[in-house]
């Protein structure tokens, strides 16, 4: 993954440079820029950026051998910058008989756009994203028009805005736009395209594939069949996300979601490093240590107290880019875990994000199920479609602040589709307060320790013990009473 930026207006060279500087943490391994037909590559200390009116930039986080000059990808009249992983690029290369000119999997995007182009960049982009399986946010320019989109779930972020001087820009983080005087920053939704500065609604593949009228349509299949399909798809999803890696980190709470992922990566022969954060008496550390020992996996922990929470409040706040106590409380353990992974020279981590929304993990879903029956699937689907607003933005921000790419196996489209077609009665048993029943059964089949299979759900900020220290102590201290004003100059 990486950081991307684009800007258009008058004399944009310095602005593009400043944006890329603010995104350096997202891609410390090299920088590339495109300005008015000219590309250049290097590092930000000596990179020459020519003056012009339209520019694209890319900071590289090299994971599987990507060269520093891999992006922007430019040939013929097309140029692309992409923050993403394209999981089916090899299949698409073979399907369409495409030869790559770079070592970036993202090249498949520009290759397909060129192939599908029949006078309309918009149409070519739509046809391309219908073929692509991945987590991405990209921008493409054909010499006249530009388009920006993100993956159907919104795993990867993209923001845009314009200032009074008619400088229009987009970037992977808000701070890049703030840096050049754009304060009214907007989020590009997953179901929209930014086309020549205009926000255009598109058909989100997730909405198309998960038809609300057909929720639970596979109820004629036995629970055993659905469980088998789910297990196979989970293994495939994880396998896609660790392809080419010899080792990987996992944001590990000792709960069922992250433990299933850890079990699969270990079974796949990937060296698996677990990272857990919490107060000395926290439930997460207790279960993480016991599980890691039972599964014979490497575990690194960070035992934090009020002093540590005080230390990390500002870095986490600056990463998530808004004063939101819940984001800070949940984001802090992920931030610290990613920091530890970075110290261990890892570049990729996995998390269990999305499992609760897909399989009914939160307590509120029990109430919905009691009130609506199978129609409670609507609530789960809506939560998945809105994950990008808070959870995905937060998790991407705090891990990429430490130059760590976070991948989310539960949010693979195939997992989402099967989950939305597993009847609620297999997810929530009214007599079983644990919820996520079928997922726990998959965990048991995979060999997850029984104590974890039966561990009750506990939110990250509570399981780590951070929320209590943050709210009851740190934020009440005089030095932190006004930190909510940190971003008052910017509009959210």
Coordinates of C-alpha atoms in Angstrom, one line a residue:
X1 CA 0.0 0.0 0.0
X2 CA 1.0 3.6 -0.1
X3 CA -0.1 7.2 -0.1
X4 CA -1.5 8.9 -3.2
X5 CA -2.3 12.5 -3.9
X6 CA -3.5 14.6 -6.8
X7 CA -3.9 18.3 -7.3
X8 CA -5.0 20.7 -10.1
X9 CA -4.9 24.4 -10.4
X10 CA -2.3 27.1 -10.9
X11 CA 1.4 26.5 -9.9
X12 CA 0.8 23.1 -8.3
X13 CA 4.4 21.9 -7.9
X14 CA 5.0 23.0 -4.4
X15 CA 1.5 22.0 -3.3
X16 CA 2.0 18.4 -4.6
X17 CA 5.4 18.3 -2.8
X18 CA 3.8 19.4 0.5
X19 CA 1.0 16.9 0.2
X20 CA 3.5 14.0 -0.4
X21 CA 5.6 15.2 2.6
X22 CA 2.6 15.0 4.8
X23 CA 1.9 11.4 3.5
X24 CA 5.5 10.2 3.9
X25 CA 4.7 7.8 6.7
X26 CA 2.4 5.9 4.3
X27 CA 5.2 5.2 1.8
X28 CA 8.8 5.7 3.0
X29 CA 10.4 3.6 0.3
X30 CA 10.2 5.9 -2.7
X31 CA 8.2 8.7 -4.4
X32 CA 7.0 9.3 -7.9
X33 CA 5.2 12.2 -9.5
X34 CA 3.4 13.0 -12.7
X35 CA 2.9 16.7 -13.7
X36 CA 1.5 17.7 -17.1
X37 CA 2.9 14.7 -19.0
X38 CA 6.2 14.4 -17.2
X39 CA 7.0 11.7 -14.7
X40 CA 9.9 11.5 -12.2
X41 CA 10.9 9.2 -9.5
X42 CA 13.3 9.2 -6.5
X43 CA 13.0 10.3 -2.9
X44 CA 11.4 13.4 -1.5
X45 CA 14.8 14.9 -0.5
X46 CA 16.0 15.2 -4.1
X47 CA 12.9 14.7 -6.3
X48 CA 12.4 17.3 -9.0
X49 CA 8.8 18.3 -9.5
X50 CA 8.1 20.4 -12.6
X51 CA 5.6 23.2 -12.5
X52 CA 2.2 22.6 -14.1
X53 CA -1.5 22.6 -13.7
X54 CA -2.3 18.9 -13.0
X55 CA -0.2 16.5 -10.9
X56 CA -0.4 13.1 -9.4
X57 CA 1.9 11.7 -6.7
X58 CA 2.7 8.4 -5.0
X59 CA 4.6 7.4 -1.9
X60 CA 5.6 3.7 -2.0
X61 CA 5.5 1.2 0.8
X62 CA 7.4 -1.6 -0.9
X63 CA 6.1 -5.0 0.3
X64 CA 6.8 -7.7 -2.3
X65 CA 9.7 -6.4 -4.3
X66 CA 8.1 -3.4 -5.8
X67 CA 10.7 -1.0 -7.2
X68 CA 10.6 2.7 -6.1
X69 CA 9.8 3.8 -9.7
X70 CA 6.7 1.5 -9.9
X71 CA 4.2 4.4 -9.7
X72 CA 2.9 6.6 -11.2
X73 CA 2.4 4.1 -13.9
X74 CA 2.3 5.9 -17.2
X75 CA 2.1 4.7 -20.8
X76 CA 0.5 6.0 -23.9
X77 CA -2.0 8.7 -22.8
X78 CA -2.8 7.1 -19.4
X79 CA -1.3 7.6 -16.0
X80 CA -2.3 5.9 -12.7
X81 CA -1.6 6.1 -9.0
X82 CA -3.1 3.5 -6.8
X83 CA -3.1 2.8 -3.1
X84 CA -4.1 -0.9 -3.1
X85 CA -3.6 -4.6 -3.5
X86 CA -5.2 -6.3 -6.5
X87 CA -5.6 -10.0 -5.5
X88 CA -6.7 -11.4 -8.9
X89 CA -4.2 -9.5 -11.1
X90 CA -2.5 -12.8 -12.2
X91 CA -5.9 -14.3 -13.3
X92 CA -6.7 -11.1 -15.2
X93 CA -3.3 -11.0 -16.9
X94 CA -4.0 -14.5 -18.2
X95 CA -7.6 -13.9 -19.0
X96 CA -6.9 -10.8 -21.1
X97 CA -3.4 -11.8 -22.3
X98 CA -1.7 -8.7 -20.8
X99 CA 2.0 -8.1 -20.5
X100 CA 3.1 -5.9 -17.6
X101 CA 5.7 -3.2 -17.9
X102 CA 6.3 -2.8 -14.2
X103 CA 6.3 -5.1 -11.1
X104 CA 3.2 -3.5 -9.6
X105 CA 0.0 -5.6 -9.3
X106 CA -1.8 -2.3 -9.8
X107 CA -0.7 -2.1 -13.4
X108 CA -3.6 -4.4 -14.2
X109 CA -6.0 -1.4 -13.6
X110 CA -4.4 0.8 -16.2
X111 CA -4.1 -2.1 -18.6
X112 CA -7.8 -2.8 -18.3
X113 CA -8.8 0.8 -18.6
X114 CA -6.8 1.2 -21.8
X115 CA -8.3 -2.0 -23.2
X116 CA -11.9 -1.0 -22.3
X117 CA -11.5 2.6 -23.4
X118 CA -13.8 3.5 -26.2
X119 CA -13.8 7.3 -25.9
X120 CA -15.1 7.5 -22.3
X121 CA -12.7 7.2 -19.3
X122 CA -15.8 6.9 -17.1
X123 CA -17.1 3.9 -18.9
X124 CA -13.6 2.3 -19.0
X125 CA -13.2 2.7 -15.2
X126 CA -16.6 1.2 -14.5
X127 CA -15.8 -1.9 -16.7
X128 CA -12.4 -2.2 -15.0
X129 CA -13.7 -2.2 -11.4
X130 CA -16.2 -4.9 -12.4
X131 CA -13.3 -7.2 -13.1
X132 CA -11.0 -6.3 -10.2
X133 CA -10.8 -8.1 -6.8
X134 CA -8.9 -6.0 -4.3
X135 CA -8.7 -3.3 -1.7
X136 CA -7.8 -0.1 -3.4
X137 CA -8.2 3.7 -4.0
X138 CA -6.9 4.9 -7.3
X139 CA -6.8 7.8 -9.7
X140 CA -6.4 7.6 -13.4
X141 CA -5.9 10.4 -16.0
X142 CA -6.2 10.1 -19.8
X143 CA -4.7 13.5 -20.7
X144 CA -8.2 15.2 -20.7
X145 CA -10.2 13.6 -17.9
X146 CA -9.4 12.1 -14.5
X147 CA -11.4 9.6 -12.4
X148 CA -10.9 8.4 -8.8
X149 CA -12.7 5.5 -7.1
X150 CA -12.2 3.1 -4.1
X151 CA -13.0 -0.5 -3.5
X152 CA -16.7 -1.5 -2.9
X153 CA -16.3 -1.7 0.9
X154 CA -14.1 1.3 1.3
X155 CA -11.1 -0.5 2.9
X156 CA -8.8 2.1 1.5
X157 CA -9.5 5.8 2.1
X158 CA -9.7 8.8 -0.3
X159 CA -10.5 12.4 0.5
X160 CA -11.0 15.5 -1.7
X161 CA -11.8 19.2 -1.6
X162 CA -11.3 22.6 -3.2
X163 CA -10.3 25.9 -1.7
X164 CA -11.2 29.5 -2.5
X165 CA -8.2 29.8 -4.8
X166 CA -9.7 27.0 -7.0
X167 CA -7.1 24.5 -6.0
X168 CA -8.7 21.1 -6.2
X169 CA -7.0 18.1 -4.7
X170 CA -7.5 14.5 -3.4
X171 CA -5.4 12.4 -1.2
X172 CA -5.2 9.3 1.1
X173 CA -5.5 11.4 4.2
X174 CA -7.1 14.7 5.2
X175 CA -3.9 16.2 6.5
X176 CA -2.5 16.3 2.9
X177 CA -5.4 18.6 1.9
X178 CA -5.2 20.7 5.1
X179 CA -1.5 21.2 4.3
X180 CA -2.3 23.1 1.1
X181 CA -5.2 25.2 2.5
X182 CA -8.2 23.0 1.7
X183 CA -10.3 22.9 4.9
X184 CA -13.6 21.7 3.7
X185 CA -12.6 18.1 3.1
X186 CA -15.0 15.4 2.0
X187 CA -14.8 11.6 1.9
X188 CA -15.2 9.8 -1.4
X189 CA -17.8 7.1 -0.7
X190 CA -17.2 3.6 -1.9
X191 CA -20.3 3.8 -4.2
X192 CA -19.2 6.9 -6.0
X193 CA -16.6 8.1 -8.5
X194 CA -14.8 11.4 -8.5
X195 CA -14.9 12.4 -12.2
X196 CA -13.4 15.7 -13.2
X197 CA -14.0 17.2 -9.7
X198 CA -17.7 16.0 -9.8
X199 CA -19.0 13.3 -7.4
X200 CA -20.9 10.8 -9.5
X201 CA -22.9 7.9 -8.1
X202 CA -22.0 4.4 -9.4
X203 CA -23.3 0.9 -8.9
X204 CA -21.5 -0.5 -5.9
X205 CA -20.6 -4.1 -6.5
X206 CA -21.4 -4.9 -2.9
X207 CA -24.9 -3.5 -3.2
X208 CA -25.4 -5.4 -6.5
X209 CA -24.1 -8.7 -5.2
X210 CA -25.9 -8.6 -1.9
X211 CA -29.6 -8.2 -2.7
X212 CA -31.5 -7.2 0.4
X213 CA -34.5 -9.1 -1.0
X214 CA -32.6 -12.3 -1.1
X215 CA -31.0 -12.1 2.4
X216 CA -31.0 -15.6 3.8
X217 CA -31.8 -17.1 0.4
X218 CA -29.5 -20.0 1.1
X219 CA -31.6 -21.1 4.1
X220 CA -32.5 -24.2 2.2
X221 CA -28.9 -25.3 2.5
X222 CA -28.0 -27.1 5.7
X223 CA -26.0 -25.4 8.4
X224 CA -23.2 -28.0 7.8
X225 CA -23.0 -27.0 4.1
X226 CA -22.9 -23.3 4.9
X227 CA -20.3 -23.9 7.6
X228 CA -18.1 -25.8 5.2
X229 CA -18.4 -23.1 2.5
X230 CA -17.6 -20.4 5.0
X231 CA -14.5 -22.2 6.3
X232 CA -13.2 -22.8 2.8
X233 CA -13.8 -19.1 1.8
X234 CA -12.1 -17.8 4.9
X235 CA -9.0 -19.9 4.2
X236 CA -9.0 -18.6 0.6
X237 CA -9.4 -15.0 1.7
X238 CA -6.5 -15.2 4.1
X239 CA -4.4 -17.0 1.5
X240 CA -5.0 -14.2 -1.0
X241 CA -3.9 -11.6 1.6
X242 CA -0.6 -13.4 2.5
X243 CA 0.4 -14.4 -1.0
X244 CA 4.1 -13.7 -1.5
X245 CA 4.7 -13.1 2.2
X246 CA 7.0 -15.2 4.4
X247 CA 5.7 -13.6 7.6
X248 CA 2.8 -11.5 8.8
X249 CA 1.6 -9.7 11.9
X250 CA -1.9 -9.9 13.4
X251 CA -3.7 -7.4 15.6
X252 CA -4.5 -10.0 18.3
X253 CA -7.0 -9.6 21.0
X254 CA -7.3 -13.3 21.9
X255 CA -10.9 -13.2 20.6
X256 CA -12.5 -15.6 18.1
X257 CA -12.1 -13.3 15.0
X258 CA -8.3 -12.7 15.2
X259 CA -7.6 -16.2 16.5
X260 CA -9.2 -17.8 13.4
X261 CA -7.0 -15.7 11.2
X262 CA -3.9 -16.6 13.2
X263 CA -4.8 -20.3 13.0
X264 CA -5.2 -20.1 9.2
X265 CA -1.9 -18.2 8.6
X266 CA -0.1 -20.6 10.8
X267 CA -1.6 -23.6 8.9
X268 CA -0.6 -22.0 5.6
X269 CA 3.0 -22.0 6.8
X270 CA 3.3 -18.2 7.1
X271 CA 5.5 -17.1 10.1
X272 CA 2.8 -15.5 12.3
X273 CA 3.5 -12.8 14.8
X274 CA 0.8 -11.8 17.2
X275 CA 0.6 -8.3 18.8
X276 CA -1.5 -7.5 21.8
X277 CA -1.9 -4.4 23.8
X278 CA -3.6 -3.7 27.1
X279 CA -3.5 -2.8 30.8
X280 CA -1.8 -5.3 33.0
X281 CA -5.1 -6.8 34.2
X282 CA -6.9 -6.5 30.8
X283 CA -8.9 -9.4 29.4
X284 CA -7.2 -9.1 26.0
X285 CA -3.7 -9.7 27.4
X286 CA -4.9 -12.6 29.5
X287 CA -6.5 -14.4 26.6
X288 CA -3.8 -13.5 24.1
X289 CA -1.0 -15.0 26.2
X290 CA -2.9 -18.1 27.0
X291 CA -3.9 -18.6 23.3
X292 CA -0.5 -17.9 21.9
X293 CA 1.0 -20.4 24.3
X294 CA -1.5 -23.1 23.4
X295 CA -1.1 -22.5 19.7
X296 CA 2.7 -22.2 20.0
X297 CA 2.7 -18.8 18.2
X298 CA 5.0 -15.8 18.7
X299 CA 3.3 -13.1 20.8
X300 CA 4.6 -9.6 21.6
X301 CA 2.7 -7.6 24.1
X302 CA 2.7 -4.0 25.3
X303 CA 1.5 -3.5 28.9
X304 CA 0.3 0.1 29.1
X305 CA -0.7 2.4 32.0
X306 CA -2.0 5.9 32.3
X307 CA 1.5 7.3 31.4
X308 CA 1.4 5.4 28.1
X309 CA -2.1 6.5 27.3
X310 CA -1.0 10.0 27.9
X311 CA 1.9 9.5 25.6
X312 CA -0.1 8.1 22.7
X313 CA -3.2 10.4 22.8
X314 CA -1.8 13.1 20.5
X315 CA -0.2 10.7 17.9
X316 CA -3.4 8.6 17.7
X317 CA -5.5 11.8 17.5
X318 CA -3.3 13.1 14.7
X319 CA -3.6 9.8 12.9
X320 CA -7.4 9.5 13.0
X321 CA -7.7 13.3 12.2
X322 CA -10.7 14.1 14.4
X323 CA -11.5 14.3 18.1
X324 CA -13.5 11.2 18.6
X325 CA -13.1 9.4 22.0
X326 CA -14.2 6.1 20.6
X327 CA -11.8 6.3 17.7
X328 CA -9.0 7.2 20.0
X329 CA -9.8 4.4 22.4
X330 CA -10.1 1.7 19.8
X331 CA -7.3 3.1 17.6
X332 CA -4.7 3.3 20.4
X333 CA -4.1 -0.5 20.8
X334 CA -4.0 -0.9 17.0
X335 CA -1.5 2.1 16.8
X336 CA 0.8 0.6 19.4
X337 CA 0.5 -2.9 17.9
X338 CA 1.5 -1.5 14.5
X339 CA 4.4 0.4 16.1
X340 CA 5.7 -2.9 17.5
X341 CA 5.3 -4.6 14.1
X342 CA 7.2 -1.8 12.4
X343 CA 10.0 -2.3 14.9
X344 CA 10.1 -5.9 13.9
X345 CA 10.5 -4.9 10.3
X346 CA 7.1 -6.2 9.2
X347 CA 5.0 -4.4 6.6
X348 CA 1.7 -6.2 6.6
X349 CA -0.7 -7.0 9.4
X350 CA -4.1 -8.7 9.4
X351 CA -7.1 -7.9 11.5
X352 CA -10.6 -9.4 12.3
X353 CA -12.4 -6.2 11.2
X354 CA -15.9 -6.8 9.9
X355 CA -16.6 -10.2 11.6
X356 CA -18.9 -8.7 14.2
X357 CA -21.0 -6.9 11.6
X358 CA -21.2 -10.0 9.3
X359 CA -22.0 -12.6 11.9
X360 CA -24.0 -10.7 14.5
X361 CA -21.3 -10.2 17.1
X362 CA -22.6 -7.1 18.8
X363 CA -25.2 -7.3 21.5
X364 CA -27.6 -4.9 19.7
X365 CA -28.0 -7.5 16.9
X366 CA -29.7 -9.9 19.4
X367 CA -32.4 -7.2 20.0
X368 CA -32.7 -6.7 16.2
X369 CA -33.1 -10.4 15.7
X370 CA -35.8 -10.7 18.4
X371 CA -37.7 -7.8 16.8
X372 CA -37.3 -8.5 13.1
X373 CA -36.3 -12.1 12.7
X374 CA -34.4 -12.7 9.4
X375 CA -34.9 -9.1 8.4
X376 CA -32.3 -8.2 11.0
X377 CA -29.9 -9.0 8.1
X378 CA -30.7 -5.5 6.9
X379 CA -29.0 -4.0 9.9
X380 CA -25.9 -6.1 9.4
X381 CA -25.7 -5.2 5.8
X382 CA -26.1 -1.5 6.5
X383 CA -23.4 -1.7 9.1
X384 CA -21.0 -3.3 6.5
X385 CA -21.8 -0.7 3.9
X386 CA -21.0 2.1 6.5
X387 CA -17.8 0.6 7.9
X388 CA -15.7 3.0 5.9
X389 CA -17.0 6.0 7.9
X390 CA -15.3 5.1 11.1
X391 CA -13.8 1.6 11.6
X392 CA -11.9 1.3 8.3
X393 CA -10.7 4.9 8.2
X394 CA -9.5 4.6 11.8
X395 CA -7.7 1.2 11.3
X396 CA -6.0 2.3 8.1
X397 CA -4.9 5.6 9.7
X398 CA -3.3 4.2 12.8
X399 CA -1.5 1.4 11.1
X400 CA -0.3 3.4 8.2
X401 CA 1.0 6.0 10.6
X402 CA 3.5 3.3 11.4
X403 CA 4.1 2.3 7.8
X404 CA 2.1 -0.9 8.2
X405 CA -0.4 -2.1 5.7
X406 CA -3.5 -3.6 7.2
X407 CA -5.5 -6.3 5.4
X408 CA -8.9 -7.4 6.4
X409 CA -9.8 -11.0 5.3
X410 CA -13.4 -10.9 6.7
X411 CA -14.2 -8.1 4.2
X412 CA -13.5 -10.1 1.1
X413 CA -16.6 -9.9 -1.2
X414 CA -17.0 -13.7 -1.2
X415 CA -17.1 -13.7 2.7
X416 CA -19.6 -10.8 2.7
X417 CA -21.8 -12.5 0.2
X418 CA -21.9 -15.8 2.0
X419 CA -22.3 -14.2 5.4
X420 CA -25.3 -12.2 4.2
X421 CA -26.9 -15.4 2.9
X422 CA -26.4 -17.3 6.1
X423 CA -29.7 -17.2 8.0
X424 CA -29.7 -15.2 11.3
X425 CA -30.7 -18.3 13.1
X426 CA -27.3 -19.8 12.4
X427 CA -25.5 -16.6 13.6
X428 CA -27.6 -15.8 16.7
X429 CA -29.1 -18.4 19.0
X430 CA -31.5 -16.6 21.4
X431 CA -30.4 -19.1 24.1
X432 CA -26.7 -18.4 23.4
X433 CA -25.4 -15.0 24.6
X434 CA -22.1 -15.5 22.7
X435 CA -23.5 -14.8 19.2
X436 CA -21.5 -15.4 16.0
X437 CA -22.5 -19.0 16.5
X438 CA -21.6 -20.4 13.0
X439 CA -18.2 -18.5 13.0
X440 CA -17.3 -20.0 16.4
X441 CA -18.2 -23.4 15.0
X442 CA -15.8 -22.8 12.1
X443 CA -13.2 -21.8 14.6
X444 CA -13.6 -25.0 16.5
X445 CA -13.3 -27.0 13.3
X446 CA -10.1 -25.2 12.4
X447 CA -8.6 -26.0 15.8
X448 CA -9.1 -22.8 17.8
X449 CA -8.8 -23.4 21.5
X450 CA -12.2 -24.1 23.1
X451 CA -11.8 -21.3 25.7
X452 CA -11.5 -18.8 22.8
X453 CA -14.4 -20.3 20.9
X454 CA -16.5 -19.6 24.0
X455 CA -15.0 -16.3 24.9
X456 CA -17.7 -13.5 25.1
X457 CA -17.3 -10.5 22.8
X458 CA -15.5 -7.5 24.4
X459 CA -14.9 -4.3 22.4
X460 CA -11.3 -3.4 21.8
X461 CA -11.3 -0.3 23.9
X462 CA -12.7 -2.2 26.9
X463 CA -10.8 -5.4 26.4
X464 CA -7.6 -3.5 26.5
X465 CA -8.5 -1.3 29.4
X466 CA -7.6 1.8 27.5
X467 CA -11.0 3.5 27.4
X468 CA -11.3 3.7 31.2
X469 CA -7.8 5.2 31.6
X470 CA -8.5 7.6 28.7
X471 CA -11.9 8.9 29.8
X472 CA -11.6 8.8 33.6
X473 CA -8.1 10.1 33.9
X474 CA -6.1 11.3 30.9
X475 CA -8.7 13.5 29.2
X476 CA -9.6 15.1 32.5
X477 CA -6.1 16.4 33.0
X478 CA -5.5 20.1 32.4
X479 CA -3.1 19.6 29.6
X480 CA -5.6 17.6 27.6
X481 CA -8.8 19.5 28.3
X482 CA -8.6 21.5 25.1
X483 CA -7.3 18.8 22.6
X484 CA -10.7 18.6 21.0
X485 CA -10.0 22.0 19.6
X486 CA -7.0 20.6 17.7
X487 CA -8.9 20.4 14.4
X488 CA -11.4 23.2 14.9
X489 CA -9.9 25.1 12.0
X490 CA -10.9 22.3 9.7
X491 CA -14.4 21.3 8.6
X492 CA -15.3 17.6 8.9

